[in-house]
Coordinates of C-alpha atoms in Angstrom, one line a residue:
Chain A
X1 CA -70.0 -57.3 -5.5
X2 CA -67.1 -55.0 -5.5
X3 CA -67.7 -54.0 -1.9
X4 CA -67.8 -57.7 -0.8
X5 CA -64.5 -58.3 -2.5
X6 CA -62.9 -55.3 -0.8
X7 CA -64.2 -56.7 2.5
X8 CA -62.8 -60.1 1.8
X9 CA -59.4 -58.5 1.0
X10 CA -59.5 -56.6 4.3
X11 CA -60.6 -59.5 6.4
X12 CA -57.1 -61.1 7.0
X13 CA -55.7 -57.7 8.0
X14 CA -58.2 -56.9 10.7
X15 CA -57.2 -59.2 13.6
X16 CA -53.7 -57.9 13.6
X17 CA -54.8 -54.3 13.2
X18 CA -57.4 -54.5 16.0
X19 CA -55.0 -56.3 18.3
X20 CA -52.3 -53.7 17.8
X21 CA -54.6 -50.7 18.4
X22 CA -56.1 -52.3 21.5
X23 CA -52.8 -53.3 23.1
X24 CA -50.5 -50.4 22.1
X25 CA -52.6 -47.3 21.3
X26 CA -55.0 -47.4 24.2
X27 CA -52.3 -47.4 26.9
X28 CA -50.7 -44.4 25.2
X29 CA -54.0 -42.5 25.4
X30 CA -54.4 -43.5 29.0
X31 CA -50.9 -42.2 29.7
X32 CA -51.8 -38.8 28.3
X33 CA -54.9 -38.7 30.4
X34 CA -53.2 -39.7 33.6
X35 CA -50.4 -37.2 33.0
X36 CA -52.9 -34.4 33.7
X37 CA -54.0 -36.0 37.1
X38 CA -52.6 -35.6 40.5
X39 CA -52.3 -39.2 41.4
X40 CA -49.8 -40.8 43.8
X41 CA -50.7 -44.4 44.9
X42 CA -49.1 -43.6 48.3
X43 CA -51.6 -40.8 48.9
X44 CA -54.9 -42.1 47.6
X45 CA -57.0 -39.4 49.1
X46 CA -55.2 -36.6 47.3
X47 CA -56.4 -37.4 43.7
X48 CA -57.6 -34.8 41.3
X49 CA -56.9 -32.7 38.2
X50 CA -53.4 -31.4 38.1
X51 CA -53.5 -29.4 34.9
X52 CA -50.0 -28.9 33.7
X53 CA -48.4 -29.3 37.2
X54 CA -46.8 -32.6 36.3
X55 CA -45.3 -31.2 33.1
X56 CA -44.0 -28.2 35.0
X57 CA -42.3 -30.6 37.4
X58 CA -40.7 -32.5 34.5
X59 CA -39.0 -29.4 33.2
X60 CA -38.2 -27.7 36.6
X61 CA -37.1 -30.5 38.9
X62 CA -33.2 -30.5 38.5
X63 CA -33.1 -34.3 38.9
X64 CA -35.5 -34.8 36.0
X65 CA -33.8 -32.2 33.9
X66 CA -30.5 -33.9 34.4
X67 CA -32.1 -37.2 33.4
X68 CA -33.2 -35.5 30.2
X69 CA -29.6 -34.3 29.6
X70 CA -28.3 -37.8 30.4
X71 CA -30.7 -39.4 27.9
X72 CA -29.6 -37.1 25.1
X73 CA -25.9 -37.4 25.9
X74 CA -26.0 -41.2 26.3
X75 CA -28.0 -41.7 23.1
X76 CA -26.0 -39.3 20.9
X77 CA -22.7 -40.7 22.1
X78 CA -23.7 -44.4 21.7
X79 CA -25.3 -43.9 18.3
X80 CA -22.5 -41.8 16.8
X81 CA -19.6 -43.9 18.1
X82 CA -21.2 -47.2 17.2
X83 CA -22.2 -45.9 13.8
X84 CA -18.6 -44.9 13.0
X85 CA -17.2 -48.2 14.3
X86 CA -20.0 -50.0 12.5
X87 CA -19.1 -48.2 9.3
X88 CA -15.4 -49.1 9.6
X89 CA -16.2 -52.8 10.3
X90 CA -18.7 -53.0 7.5
X91 CA -16.1 -51.6 5.1
X92 CA -13.6 -54.2 6.3
X93 CA -16.1 -57.0 6.0
X94 CA -17.3 -55.9 2.6
X95 CA -14.2 -57.3 0.9
X96 CA -13.3 -61.0 0.6
X97 CA -10.8 -62.5 2.9
X98 CA -10.3 -65.9 4.5
X99 CA -12.7 -66.6 7.3
X100 CA -15.0 -63.7 6.6
X101 CA -18.2 -65.6 7.6
X102 CA -16.5 -66.5 10.9
X103 CA -15.4 -62.9 11.6
X104 CA -18.9 -61.7 10.9
X105 CA -20.3 -64.2 13.3
X106 CA -17.8 -63.1 16.0
X107 CA -18.9 -59.5 15.5
X108 CA -22.6 -60.2 15.7
X109 CA -22.3 -62.1 19.0
X110 CA -22.3 -59.0 21.3
X111 CA -25.7 -58.1 19.9
X112 CA -27.0 -61.6 20.6
X113 CA -26.1 -61.8 24.3
X114 CA -29.2 -61.1 26.4
X115 CA -28.9 -57.4 27.3
X116 CA -29.2 -58.0 31.1
X117 CA -26.6 -60.7 30.8
X118 CA -24.2 -58.5 28.9
X119 CA -24.7 -55.7 31.4
X120 CA -24.0 -58.1 34.3
X121 CA -20.8 -59.3 32.5
X122 CA -19.6 -55.8 32.0
X123 CA -20.3 -55.0 35.6
X124 CA -18.8 -58.0 37.3
X125 CA -16.4 -59.6 35.0
X126 CA -14.9 -56.6 33.2
X127 CA -15.3 -53.4 35.1
X128 CA -15.0 -54.7 38.7
X129 CA -12.1 -52.9 40.4
X130 CA -10.5 -55.9 42.2
X131 CA -11.0 -58.8 39.8
X132 CA -12.5 -57.4 36.6
X133 CA -10.7 -58.3 33.3
X134 CA -9.8 -54.7 32.5
X135 CA -7.9 -54.1 35.7
X136 CA -6.5 -57.7 35.5
X137 CA -4.9 -56.8 32.2
X138 CA -3.5 -53.6 33.7
X139 CA -2.0 -55.7 36.5
X140 CA -0.5 -58.1 33.9
X141 CA 0.9 -55.4 31.7
X142 CA 2.4 -53.5 34.6
X143 CA 3.8 -56.8 35.8
X144 CA 5.6 -57.3 32.5
X145 CA 7.5 -54.1 33.2
X146 CA 8.3 -55.2 36.8
X147 CA 5.8 -52.9 38.5
X148 CA 3.7 -54.3 41.3
X149 CA 1.6 -51.1 41.8
X150 CA -0.6 -51.0 38.6
X151 CA -3.5 -48.5 38.5
X152 CA -6.7 -50.2 39.5
X153 CA -9.4 -47.6 39.0
X154 CA -13.0 -48.4 39.9
X155 CA -14.5 -47.7 36.5
X156 CA -18.1 -47.7 37.5
X157 CA -17.7 -45.0 40.1
X158 CA -15.0 -43.0 38.5
X159 CA -16.5 -42.8 35.0
X160 CA -20.0 -44.1 35.4
X161 CA -21.6 -42.7 32.3
X162 CA -18.7 -43.6 30.1
X163 CA -18.8 -47.1 31.5
X164 CA -22.5 -47.4 30.5
X165 CA -21.7 -46.0 27.1
X166 CA -18.9 -48.3 26.4
X167 CA -21.0 -51.4 27.2
X168 CA -23.8 -50.0 25.0
X169 CA -21.4 -49.2 22.1
X170 CA -20.1 -52.7 22.3
X171 CA -23.7 -54.0 22.1
X172 CA -24.9 -51.7 19.3
X173 CA -21.9 -51.6 16.9
X174 CA -22.9 -54.9 15.4
X175 CA -26.3 -53.6 14.7
X176 CA -24.9 -50.6 12.8
X177 CA -22.5 -52.9 11.0
X178 CA -25.2 -55.3 9.8
X179 CA -27.3 -52.5 8.3
X180 CA -24.4 -50.8 6.6
X181 CA -23.0 -54.1 5.3
X182 CA -26.4 -54.7 3.8
X183 CA -26.2 -51.3 2.2
X184 CA -22.7 -51.9 0.9
X185 CA -23.7 -55.2 -0.6
X186 CA -26.7 -53.6 -2.4
X187 CA -24.3 -51.2 -4.2
X188 CA -24.2 -51.7 -7.9
X189 CA -20.8 -53.2 -8.8
X190 CA -20.7 -52.0 -12.4
X191 CA -20.2 -48.3 -11.5
X192 CA -17.4 -49.1 -9.1
X193 CA -15.7 -51.2 -11.7
X194 CA -16.1 -48.5 -14.3
X195 CA -14.5 -46.0 -11.9
X196 CA -11.6 -48.4 -11.2
X197 CA -11.0 -48.7 -15.0
X198 CA -11.1 -44.9 -15.2
X199 CA -8.3 -44.9 -12.6
X200 CA -10.2 -43.5 -9.6
X201 CA -8.4 -44.0 -6.3
X202 CA -9.9 -46.1 -3.5
X203 CA -10.6 -42.9 -1.6
X204 CA -12.4 -41.3 -4.5
X205 CA -14.6 -44.3 -5.0
X206 CA -15.4 -44.2 -1.3
X207 CA -16.1 -40.5 -1.3
X208 CA -18.0 -40.1 -4.5
X209 CA -19.7 -43.5 -5.0
X210 CA -19.9 -45.5 -1.8
X211 CA -20.7 -42.7 0.7
X212 CA -23.6 -41.2 -1.4
X213 CA -25.0 -44.7 -1.8
X214 CA -24.7 -45.4 1.9
X215 CA -26.3 -42.2 3.0
X216 CA -29.7 -43.5 3.3
X217 CA -28.5 -46.6 5.1
X218 CA -26.4 -44.4 7.5
X219 CA -29.6 -42.4 8.2
X220 CA -31.6 -45.5 8.7
X221 CA -29.1 -47.0 11.1
X222 CA -28.7 -43.8 13.1
X223 CA -32.5 -43.3 13.4
X224 CA -33.3 -46.9 14.3
X225 CA -30.3 -46.9 16.7
X226 CA -31.6 -43.8 18.3
X227 CA -35.1 -45.2 18.7
X228 CA -33.7 -48.4 20.4
X229 CA -30.9 -46.7 22.5
X230 CA -33.3 -43.9 23.8
X231 CA -35.2 -46.8 25.4
X232 CA -32.2 -48.3 27.2
X233 CA -33.2 -49.7 30.5
X234 CA -31.3 -52.9 31.1
X235 CA -27.8 -51.4 31.1
X236 CA -28.6 -48.4 33.4
X237 CA -30.6 -50.6 35.7
X238 CA -27.9 -53.3 36.0
X239 CA -24.6 -51.3 35.8
X240 CA -25.3 -48.3 38.0
X241 CA -28.9 -48.5 39.1
X242 CA -29.2 -45.0 37.8
X243 CA -26.6 -43.7 40.3
X244 CA -23.9 -41.1 39.7
X245 CA -25.7 -39.2 37.0
X246 CA -26.5 -42.1 34.7
X247 CA -30.3 -42.2 35.2
X248 CA -31.8 -41.7 31.8
X249 CA -35.5 -41.1 31.2
X250 CA -36.7 -44.7 30.9
X251 CA -35.0 -45.5 34.2
X252 CA -36.3 -42.3 35.8
X253 CA -39.9 -43.1 34.7
X254 CA -39.5 -46.6 36.1
X255 CA -38.4 -45.2 39.4
X256 CA -41.1 -42.5 39.5
X257 CA -43.8 -45.1 38.9
X258 CA -42.4 -48.3 40.5
X259 CA -40.7 -46.8 43.6
X260 CA -42.2 -43.4 44.2
X261 CA -45.7 -44.5 42.9
X262 CA -46.3 -41.0 41.5
X263 CA -48.5 -42.1 38.6
X264 CA -49.3 -38.6 37.4
X265 CA -45.6 -37.5 37.2
X266 CA -44.5 -40.7 35.6
X267 CA -47.1 -40.3 32.9
X268 CA -46.0 -36.8 32.2
X269 CA -42.4 -38.0 31.8
X270 CA -43.7 -40.7 29.6
X271 CA -45.5 -38.2 27.3
X272 CA -42.4 -36.1 27.1
X273 CA -40.4 -39.2 25.9
X274 CA -43.3 -40.0 23.6
X275 CA -43.2 -36.6 21.9
X276 CA -39.4 -36.7 21.5
X277 CA -39.6 -40.2 20.0
X278 CA -42.3 -39.1 17.6
X279 CA -40.0 -36.4 16.4
X280 CA -37.2 -38.9 15.7
X281 CA -39.7 -41.4 14.3
X282 CA -41.1 -39.0 11.7
X283 CA -37.6 -38.7 10.2
X284 CA -37.1 -42.5 10.5
X285 CA -40.4 -43.2 8.7
X286 CA -39.5 -40.8 5.9
X287 CA -36.1 -42.5 5.5
X288 CA -37.7 -45.9 5.4
X289 CA -40.2 -44.6 2.9
X290 CA -37.6 -43.3 0.6
X291 CA -35.6 -46.6 0.8
X292 CA -38.7 -48.5 -0.2
X293 CA -39.5 -46.1 -3.1
X294 CA -36.0 -46.7 -4.5
X295 CA -36.5 -50.4 -4.1
X296 CA -39.7 -50.1 -6.2
X297 CA -38.0 -48.2 -8.9
X298 CA -35.2 -50.7 -9.3
Chain B
X1 CA -15.0 -60.3 -17.8
X2 CA -13.3 -60.7 -14.4
X3 CA -10.6 -58.5 -13.3
X4 CA -9.8 -60.2 -10.0
X5 CA -7.3 -62.6 -11.6
X6 CA -4.8 -59.8 -12.3
X7 CA -4.6 -58.2 -8.8
X8 CA -1.2 -56.4 -8.5
X9 CA 1.0 -57.6 -5.6
X10 CA 0.8 -54.3 -3.8
X11 CA -3.0 -54.4 -3.7
X12 CA -2.9 -58.0 -2.7
X13 CA -0.7 -57.3 0.3
X14 CA -3.0 -54.5 1.3
X15 CA -6.0 -56.7 1.0
X16 CA -4.5 -59.4 3.2
X17 CA -3.6 -56.7 5.8
X18 CA -7.2 -55.5 5.8
X19 CA -8.3 -59.0 6.2
X20 CA -6.0 -59.3 9.2
X21 CA -7.4 -56.0 10.6
X22 CA -10.9 -57.4 10.3
X23 CA -9.9 -60.6 12.2
X24 CA -8.4 -58.5 15.0
X25 CA -11.5 -56.4 15.3
X26 CA -13.7 -59.4 15.3
X27 CA -11.6 -61.1 18.1
X28 CA -11.5 -57.8 20.1
X29 CA -15.3 -57.5 20.0
X30 CA -15.5 -61.2 21.0
X31 CA -13.3 -60.9 24.1
X32 CA -16.1 -60.1 26.6
X33 CA -18.1 -63.1 25.4
X34 CA -15.0 -65.4 25.4
X35 CA -14.2 -64.2 28.9
X36 CA -17.7 -64.8 30.1
X37 CA -17.6 -68.4 28.8
X38 CA -14.1 -69.1 30.2
X39 CA -14.9 -67.6 33.6
X40 CA -18.1 -69.6 33.8
X41 CA -15.9 -72.8 33.8
X42 CA -13.5 -71.6 36.4
X43 CA -13.6 -72.1 40.2
X44 CA -14.7 -69.0 42.1
X45 CA -11.2 -68.4 43.4
X46 CA -9.7 -68.6 40.0
X47 CA -12.4 -66.5 38.5
X48 CA -11.6 -63.7 40.9
X49 CA -7.8 -63.9 40.3
X50 CA -6.0 -60.6 39.4
X51 CA -4.1 -60.8 37.1
X52 CA -6.4 -63.2 35.2
X53 CA -5.3 -66.9 35.3
X54 CA -5.9 -68.2 31.8
X55 CA -4.6 -71.7 32.6
X56 CA -6.8 -72.3 35.7
X57 CA -8.4 -75.8 35.8
X58 CA -11.9 -76.0 34.3
X59 CA -14.9 -77.1 36.3
X60 CA -18.7 -77.2 36.0
X61 CA -19.0 -75.8 39.5
X62 CA -20.5 -72.5 38.3
X63 CA -23.2 -74.3 36.3
X64 CA -24.0 -76.6 39.2
X65 CA -24.4 -73.6 41.5
X66 CA -26.6 -71.8 38.9
X67 CA -28.9 -74.8 38.7
X68 CA -29.4 -74.7 42.4
X69 CA -26.8 -77.2 43.7
X70 CA -25.7 -74.7 46.5
X71 CA -29.3 -74.3 47.7
X72 CA -30.1 -71.1 45.8
X73 CA -33.4 -70.6 43.9
X74 CA -33.9 -72.9 41.0
X75 CA -33.6 -71.2 37.5
X76 CA -36.0 -73.7 36.0
X77 CA -39.3 -71.9 36.7
X78 CA -38.0 -68.6 35.1
X79 CA -36.4 -70.5 32.2
X80 CA -39.7 -72.3 31.6
X81 CA -41.6 -69.0 31.9
X82 CA -39.3 -67.3 29.4
X83 CA -39.8 -70.2 27.0
X84 CA -43.6 -70.2 27.4
X85 CA -43.9 -66.4 27.0
X86 CA -41.5 -66.3 24.0
X87 CA -42.8 -69.3 22.1
X88 CA -46.5 -68.6 22.6
X89 CA -46.1 -64.9 21.8
X90 CA -44.2 -65.9 18.7
X91 CA -47.0 -68.3 17.6
X92 CA -49.6 -65.6 18.2
X93 CA -47.5 -63.1 16.2
X94 CA -47.2 -65.4 13.3
X95 CA -51.0 -66.2 13.3
X96 CA -51.8 -62.5 13.2
X97 CA -48.9 -61.3 11.0
X98 CA -49.0 -63.8 8.1
X99 CA -52.6 -63.1 7.0
X100 CA -52.1 -59.4 7.5
X101 CA -49.0 -59.4 5.4
X102 CA -50.8 -61.4 2.8
X103 CA -53.6 -58.7 2.7
X104 CA -50.9 -56.0 2.3
X105 CA -48.5 -57.7 -0.2
X106 CA -50.2 -60.3 -2.4
X107 CA -53.7 -58.9 -3.0
X108 CA -53.1 -55.4 -1.5
X109 CA -56.0 -53.6 0.1
X110 CA -56.4 -49.9 -0.8
X111 CA -53.9 -47.6 0.9
X112 CA -51.8 -50.6 1.9
X113 CA -48.7 -48.3 2.3
X114 CA -50.4 -46.2 5.0
X115 CA -51.5 -49.3 6.9
X116 CA -47.9 -50.7 6.7
X117 CA -46.6 -47.4 8.0
X118 CA -49.1 -47.5 10.8
X119 CA -47.7 -50.8 11.9
X120 CA -44.2 -49.5 11.8
X121 CA -45.1 -46.3 13.7
X122 CA -46.3 -48.3 16.7
X123 CA -42.8 -49.8 17.0
X124 CA -41.2 -46.4 17.2
X125 CA -43.0 -45.4 20.4
X126 CA -41.2 -46.0 23.6
X127 CA -42.6 -48.8 25.6
X128 CA -41.9 -47.1 28.9
X129 CA -44.6 -44.5 28.0
X130 CA -47.3 -47.1 28.0
X131 CA -46.1 -49.1 30.9
X132 CA -48.2 -47.5 33.7
X133 CA -51.6 -47.9 32.2
X134 CA -50.8 -51.5 31.3
X135 CA -49.8 -52.0 35.0
X136 CA -53.0 -50.4 36.2
X137 CA -55.2 -52.4 33.9
X138 CA -53.4 -55.6 34.8
X139 CA -53.9 -54.8 38.4
X140 CA -57.7 -54.3 37.9
X141 CA -58.0 -57.5 35.9
X142 CA -56.0 -59.5 38.4
X143 CA -53.4 -60.3 35.7
X144 CA -50.3 -59.1 37.5
X145 CA -47.6 -61.8 37.9
X146 CA -49.4 -63.8 35.1
X147 CA -47.3 -65.1 32.2
X148 CA -50.3 -64.6 29.8
X149 CA -50.1 -60.9 30.2
X150 CA -46.5 -61.0 29.0
X151 CA -47.6 -63.2 26.1
X152 CA -50.0 -60.5 25.0
X153 CA -47.5 -57.7 25.4
X154 CA -44.7 -59.5 23.7
X155 CA -47.0 -60.3 20.8
X156 CA -47.9 -56.6 20.4
X157 CA -44.2 -55.7 20.7
X158 CA -43.2 -58.0 17.8
X159 CA -46.3 -57.8 15.6
X160 CA -45.2 -54.7 13.7
X161 CA -41.7 -56.1 12.9
X162 CA -43.3 -59.4 11.9
X163 CA -45.8 -57.7 9.5
X164 CA -43.0 -55.8 7.9
X165 CA -40.8 -58.8 7.5
X166 CA -43.5 -61.0 6.2
X167 CA -44.6 -58.3 3.8
X168 CA -41.2 -58.1 2.2
X169 CA -41.0 -61.9 2.0
X170 CA -44.5 -62.2 0.5
X171 CA -43.9 -59.3 -1.9
X172 CA -40.9 -61.3 -3.3
X173 CA -43.2 -64.2 -4.4
X174 CA -44.1 -63.5 -8.1
X175 CA -47.8 -63.0 -8.5
X176 CA -47.7 -64.9 -11.9
X177 CA -47.1 -68.2 -10.1
X178 CA -50.3 -67.7 -8.1
X179 CA -52.3 -66.6 -11.1
X180 CA -51.1 -69.5 -13.1
X181 CA -52.2 -71.9 -10.4
X182 CA -55.6 -70.1 -10.2
X183 CA -56.0 -70.5 -13.9
X184 CA -55.3 -74.2 -13.6
X185 CA -58.3 -74.4 -11.4
X186 CA -56.8 -74.2 -7.9
X187 CA -58.9 -72.5 -5.3
X188 CA -57.5 -69.9 -2.9
X189 CA -56.9 -72.4 0.0
X190 CA -54.9 -74.6 -2.4
X191 CA -52.9 -71.7 -3.7
X192 CA -52.1 -70.6 -0.2
X193 CA -51.2 -74.1 1.1
X194 CA -49.4 -75.5 -2.0
X195 CA -47.8 -72.4 -3.5
X196 CA -47.5 -69.5 -1.0
X197 CA -46.7 -71.5 2.1
X198 CA -43.7 -73.4 0.9
X199 CA -42.2 -70.3 -0.7
X200 CA -42.8 -68.2 2.4
X201 CA -41.7 -70.8 4.9
X202 CA -38.1 -69.6 5.3
X203 CA -39.4 -66.1 5.8
X204 CA -41.9 -67.3 8.4
X205 CA -39.1 -69.1 10.2
X206 CA -36.9 -66.1 10.3
X207 CA -39.7 -63.8 11.4
X208 CA -40.5 -66.3 14.2
X209 CA -36.9 -66.4 15.3
X210 CA -36.6 -62.6 15.6
X211 CA -39.8 -62.4 17.5
X212 CA -38.5 -65.2 19.8
X213 CA -35.2 -63.3 20.4
X214 CA -36.9 -60.0 21.3
X215 CA -39.3 -61.7 23.6
X216 CA -36.6 -63.7 25.4
X217 CA -34.5 -60.5 25.9
X218 CA -37.2 -58.3 27.3
X219 CA -36.7 -57.0 30.8
X220 CA -38.7 -53.9 31.6
X221 CA -42.3 -55.3 31.3
X222 CA -41.3 -58.6 32.9
X223 CA -39.7 -56.8 35.8
X224 CA -42.6 -54.5 36.5
X225 CA -45.5 -56.9 35.7
X226 CA -44.3 -60.2 37.1
X227 CA -43.1 -61.3 40.5
X228 CA -42.9 -64.5 42.3
X229 CA -44.7 -66.9 39.9
X230 CA -44.2 -65.5 36.4
X231 CA -40.7 -64.1 36.5
X232 CA -38.7 -64.7 33.4
X233 CA -35.1 -65.5 32.9
X234 CA -33.9 -61.9 32.5
X235 CA -35.8 -61.0 35.8
X236 CA -34.0 -64.0 37.4
X237 CA -30.7 -62.5 36.2
X238 CA -31.4 -59.2 37.9
X239 CA -31.2 -61.1 41.2
X240 CA -27.4 -61.2 40.5
X241 CA -27.1 -57.4 40.1
X242 CA -26.1 -56.8 43.7
X243 CA -24.2 -60.1 44.2
X244 CA -20.6 -59.6 45.1
X245 CA -17.5 -61.0 43.7
X246 CA -17.5 -64.4 45.4
X247 CA -19.9 -65.7 42.8
X248 CA -18.4 -64.5 39.5
X249 CA -18.3 -67.9 37.9
X250 CA -21.9 -68.5 38.8
X251 CA -22.9 -65.1 37.3
X252 CA -21.0 -66.0 34.1
X253 CA -22.6 -69.4 34.0
X254 CA -26.0 -67.8 34.4
X255 CA -25.4 -65.2 31.7
X256 CA -24.1 -67.9 29.4
X257 CA -27.0 -70.3 29.9
X258 CA -29.7 -67.6 29.5
X259 CA -28.0 -66.2 26.4
X260 CA -27.7 -69.6 24.7
X261 CA -31.1 -69.8 23.1
X262 CA -30.8 -66.3 21.6
X263 CA -27.3 -67.1 20.4
X264 CA -28.5 -70.2 18.7
X265 CA -31.5 -68.5 17.2
X266 CA -29.4 -65.5 16.1
X267 CA -26.7 -67.5 14.4
X268 CA -29.4 -69.5 12.6
X269 CA -31.2 -66.4 11.3
X270 CA -28.0 -64.3 10.7
X271 CA -28.9 -63.3 7.2
X272 CA -32.5 -62.4 8.1
X273 CA -31.5 -60.7 11.3
X274 CA -30.7 -57.4 9.7
X275 CA -34.0 -57.4 7.8
X276 CA -35.9 -57.9 11.1
X277 CA -33.8 -55.3 13.0
X278 CA -34.3 -52.7 10.3
X279 CA -38.0 -53.5 10.4
X280 CA -37.9 -54.9 6.9
X281 CA -36.6 -51.7 5.3
X282 CA -33.2 -53.2 4.3
X283 CA -32.8 -56.5 2.4

C-alpha cells in the first residue's frame, strides 16, 4: 500500500528525469570515452586508443593554452565589470523616480536582443572603422572643434579582445542588474528605517545593511554569470571568428571538431571545460542551496 | 507610519539627480538598440555615412532586401524553422516539467531536494562538451539537418530551468486549498484542473516564454547540426557575418526582425525573467 503510493508519487517525475538523463548525461559520458581515443575523421584508418595523449595536447599546444588563458581572462573581465555596473544600476533603480519602469525596460533590452544579432550590430554598426557609430561620433565631435582628421581606429583589429568584452559586458550587465535588483527588493525595510531613525548615513546603511544582505545575490549573479559567459560562442564566432587571440575554449572546441575533425582532441578539450565548469558549479549549487534554505526559514 | 512625506529638500534634490542618472544610464545602454532600429530604416548610403546622419530619410528598403526583394535567400524557411523548434520544444518542456514539478513541490517524493539539484546541475554543464557525441549519434541516426533533433536538444536544454521555475510557482500554492477541495470530495484530476491549473497558469506562461527565448536564441547546436533544410534564424544571421558595409541597413533590419519575437516575449515576462535566469533561486 505504502509502496504503491510512493510509486504513484514518483510517476509524474519519471518522464522528465529519464528524458534529461538520456539526452544530457549520455553525451557527456561518450565525450569522456572519445577523449581517450585517437580519432580524426579525416584519417579514418588511424583510429585507436590514445591514452592521455589528447589531454597532453590540450595542455602543451600553445594555441590551446592561449585559448584557456583567453577563456579565463574574458570570463573574469566580463563577469566582474558587468557585476559592478549591474550593482550600480540596481542601486539606482531601487529607489522611486519618474519613469522607473521605462528605464528598467530600456536597461533589459540588450539582454533580449538575439546574441548573434547583437554581435552583428556591434561588428558592423558600431565597431566598423569606416562607418561604425563609434568612429562616426568621433568624426562628429572632432568636427565640432573644426578638425577634419579625427582618429578612426579599427577597434576589432586594434583591441580585439576588449571589443568582444565590451559587447559581452553590454549584454550581461542587465542580467546582473535584474538579479541584484531582486535581491535589493527582498531586503527587509524595517531595519533600514530603524537605522535611518538612529541617524545612520546612507553609506553606513549600504556598507552594514545592504551589502551583507546582497552578498548571496552577488555570489549567485557572479556564479551564474560565469557559467553562462564561459560558454560564450556567438560573440567570438561573429565578431572576430576567433582571430587575434580571441578564441576561447568553446570556439576552439568548435573548430577542432567542426573544421579539423579531430574528435579525440575536441573531446579532451570538452572534458577539461567540463571539469572547470563542475568546479564553478559546485560553488553555484551551494549558493543556491543557502538561498533556498533562508527562504524556507523566513 | 510613513516618513516619505517629510523628505528634506536636500535629499529630494539628490533623489531627483539620482533619477536623472538612472535615466542617462538607461538611455546609454539603449543606444546600440536604437541605432540598430534607426539604421534599419535608412538607405544603404545613409546608413554608411560618417559622421552619422540622424535626419536621413526613412525607408523600408532594408526590410524589403532582408525579405528577399533583391534576389537573396528568403528568410522565411529559417524563421519558420526557428518558430517550429522553439514552440514545439517549449510545449514538450511544459509537458515534462509541470508533472515533475508537481511531484517535487506539491506532494513531494522522498529526497526531492536532491532530485531538484540534479536537474539544476545538468544546466551548469557546458553544452559544447556534449556537442560531438550528439553530432555522431545524429549522423548515425540520419537526423542531421533535421529540425526534430533541435526540438529534442532545446527541450533538454530548457527542462531544468522549467522544472525549477515551476517548482517555485507550485510551492507558492497553499496546500490547504487543495486539501480543502479533497475533503469536499474532489478527486485528484478535479483538484489539478480546477484548483492547481488556474493558480499555476501565470507561472506556466512565464516558464514557457523563457524556454521559447532560450530556444530562439540558440546558435551553436543549430550551426553544427543543421544545414540547408533545418537552419534556424540565428544560423541565417551568421550568413551576414562576412558581409561588407554595403548592406548595413539590411543587416540591421535582419537583426531587428529576428530579435522581435524575443523582445516581445521578454517584455511580457519581465518580472518572471529574473526567476528563470537565476534558475528559480531568486524570486
